[in-house]
Amino acid sequence: ERRRGRKACLTCHSQKAKCSGDIPRCERCLQRGIDCQYSSNSPSVPTEIGPDKGIVRQHIDAFFEYIYPIPGQSFLHRAIFLQNWSKGAHNPHLLQALCGATARFLATNDAQRQKAASWINEAEDQVLRMITEPSLSNIETLLIIIFDRLTSRKFGKVMALSALVVRFAFAMRLNYTDKKLTFVGQERRRRLMWSIFMSDTLLANGRADFTLVSAERIHLQLPCHERDFSFDISVETELLKPTPGLDNQSNIGMMGFLIRILEIRVRIQKFTHEMVDRRNITPQARIELESLASEVRQFSATLPPTYVLNERNFFLRAYTPERTTYIMLHVWWNLCYCDLYRFTIPGFHEALPDEILSDLPSEFLKHCRERCLKHAVDVSNIFESILKLGGDIFITDTALAICSLQCARIITSLGPLVDEPLQRGDIVKKCTACSEILQKHSELYPTSRLLRSKIQEIVRSAERDVRRESDELITGAAEVQPSPGSAIDVNLQLPPRQVYTKHSFLSEIRQMADSHDADELISSEDADRGSSVLAESAEPARPQPQPILQPESTDSVANVSSGLDDRQEFSGDSADYDMTWMLGPDFAMGNAEYDMLMDPFLRMHNGVENGPWNSERFPGPDQNDTFYF
């Protein structure tokens, strides 16, 4: 079937000429210098950002200064974007999103901030109207909108739009190289796909339930140097996993190394999550832990000299946009060690229970805690160096706030525990640096303002008493005993638990799982009645009509039975209606999770070995070949 083309403008349509469909002016009308208008049922043309092109240029420059260096945002080619904008050939929704996101760095009053919010909202609305027409510019627009929604703490939209972006990217095969394109075209698509990967990585925090893009599904080389991308210098880099015998590492840009360390961090998080969720650490896990630590060390050894952390390299970047990428590269490298060893910190909710920690070898605990503390202090030292160089040096990455909080927590918790404990004044000093680095952050980002207040509470607590009562654990003066009723035993097979890092994106959206619709809530009496029925017989019972329930009190707005009455009056009998036929023949839920039903291409295990169809091939014409949504 021939793919339907875009809507043509009125001029091209009347002259039966080929129309590019660009908004607000197609290429043909732009070249001829004539007005370009579309019919009323064509995609609407958004309002202009402003009559003064100088103001728009300020927003564009601010984007490449503050937002472009942030992981997940380094995909636009500056020269090409400016050229298209100057000719009026740009995507208006992309420009709206770009200006709306950067307005937080330029706006001086509430009216300007409200205008910027309207730009973001309109860009989001227009892109969603074109949901059936994925394009590179639409994906770029959505990534910028996701950044703005995340910084504004609108996490529900972040989840929905992130999933949409990933679907768009895979539909356009951005995870593969298109050899027919120019170098800049290939690099633009590569950067876009890797930006989606980095954004997803930072949101999912190693949790498989929330991961949308895995590194194994991206078959692309790493991004090149910014100068090569800017000046269209064709170079070859390496894949995420270097190919033996092929040395193109010198062509990898800083964004490429950042992708590598974030991918290592994903595997570290998966490892620690599994260990903590299972409440156990096996000998095999000890081996894997050392392997991951060795990989992080090896990464540092492979950095080019110009990317190594030292005063000269930072000074050369301090007043350039590259400062954010450079600093975050080394912050994430240190955080990899903190994430790897944080499970040994007593009192942390993301750590192993004290009962299990007490059974681990003391030398192993000592090594893990010292390494974790050392790298948290190293991050604080980076912050101190930035503050000494100048208070106007702004690291714009929003993830800096959560990194600062985690380092402050580690320093105050482990500082008094190691063999050579940190002095009280040093602990306060290091935590204060974690707070001061967020001073400008807290003025622009709501989340940074919240997390900085948490760090300030930590500083005040450290000033009162930093040593606390944890000395007994490290000296062995008091053996840790399981608390009454804890039922903790390392030899027991306990059900897994889910532990989320404090104040992380996942901990913020976890409350969505606790929300319920009104018709989900039943009284305890009804629940007991249902349990007794299930206990009496395992045979499926024929649904029987049930009498209409009368509410006990007409004054109770929250009475659930009144809602049932309304539905029964509308539908007649209240017998349960079996809707599993919509899921295909011979379907049974079994142990499958509900979210698997959202994707018909996932095999659903229904008590049969390989679900409704076998694992060798896709369903044939006689096997569940029709899917219902």
PDB file of C-alpha atoms in Angstrom, residues 578-589 604-606 608 610-613 619-628:
ATOM      1  CA  ASP A 578     -15.600 -12.199  31.104  1.00  0.00           C
ATOM      2  CA  MET A 579     -13.523  -9.992  28.785  1.00  0.00           C
ATOM      3  CA  THR A 580     -10.523 -12.260  28.335  1.00  0.00           C
ATOM      4  CA  TRP A 581     -11.729 -13.047  24.823  1.00  0.00           C
ATOM      5  CA  MET A 582     -10.274  -9.680  23.797  1.00  0.00           C
ATOM      6  CA  LEU A 583      -6.787 -11.016  24.506  1.00  0.00           C
ATOM      7  CA  GLY A 584      -6.960 -13.802  21.936  1.00  0.00           C
ATOM      8  CA  PRO A 585      -7.954 -17.476  22.015  1.00  0.00           C
ATOM      9  CA  ASP A 586      -6.868 -19.731  24.864  1.00  0.00           C
ATOM     10  CA  PHE A 587      -5.495 -16.829  26.878  1.00  0.00           C
ATOM     11  CA  ALA A 588      -4.823 -17.138  30.578  1.00  0.00           C
ATOM     12  CA  MET A 589      -3.090 -14.544  32.703  1.00  0.00           C
ATOM     13  CA  MET A 604       2.688 -14.196  27.251  1.00  0.00           C
ATOM     14  CA  HIS A 605       3.312 -17.180  29.522  1.00  0.00           C
ATOM     15  CA  ASN A 606      -0.081 -18.606  30.370  1.00  0.00           C
ATOM     16  CA  VAL A 608       1.905 -23.408  28.771  1.00  0.00           C
ATOM     17  CA  ASN A 610       5.933 -20.977  25.709  1.00  0.00           C
ATOM     18  CA  GLY A 611       2.585 -19.199  25.943  1.00  0.00           C
ATOM     19  CA  PRO A 612      -0.062 -19.204  23.218  1.00  0.00           C
ATOM     20  CA  TRP A 613       2.585 -19.933  20.567  1.00  0.00           C
ATOM     21  CA  PRO A 619       2.129 -17.025  15.473  1.00  0.00           C
ATOM     22  CA  GLY A 620       0.753 -18.521  12.285  1.00  0.00           C
ATOM     23  CA  PRO A 621      -2.596 -17.664  10.737  1.00  0.00           C
ATOM     24  CA  ASP A 622      -4.325 -20.094  13.050  1.00  0.00           C
ATOM     25  CA  GLN A 623      -2.587 -18.940  16.210  1.00  0.00           C
ATOM     26  CA  ASN A 624      -3.628 -15.724  17.878  1.00  0.00           C
ATOM     27  CA  ASP A 625      -2.851 -13.663  14.785  1.00  0.00           C
ATOM     28  CA  THR A 626      -5.338 -10.957  15.704  1.00  0.00           C
ATOM     29  CA  PHE A 627      -4.528  -8.648  18.574  1.00  0.00           C
ATOM     30  CA  TYR A 628      -6.969  -6.480  20.428  1.00  0.00           C
TER      31      TYR A 628
END
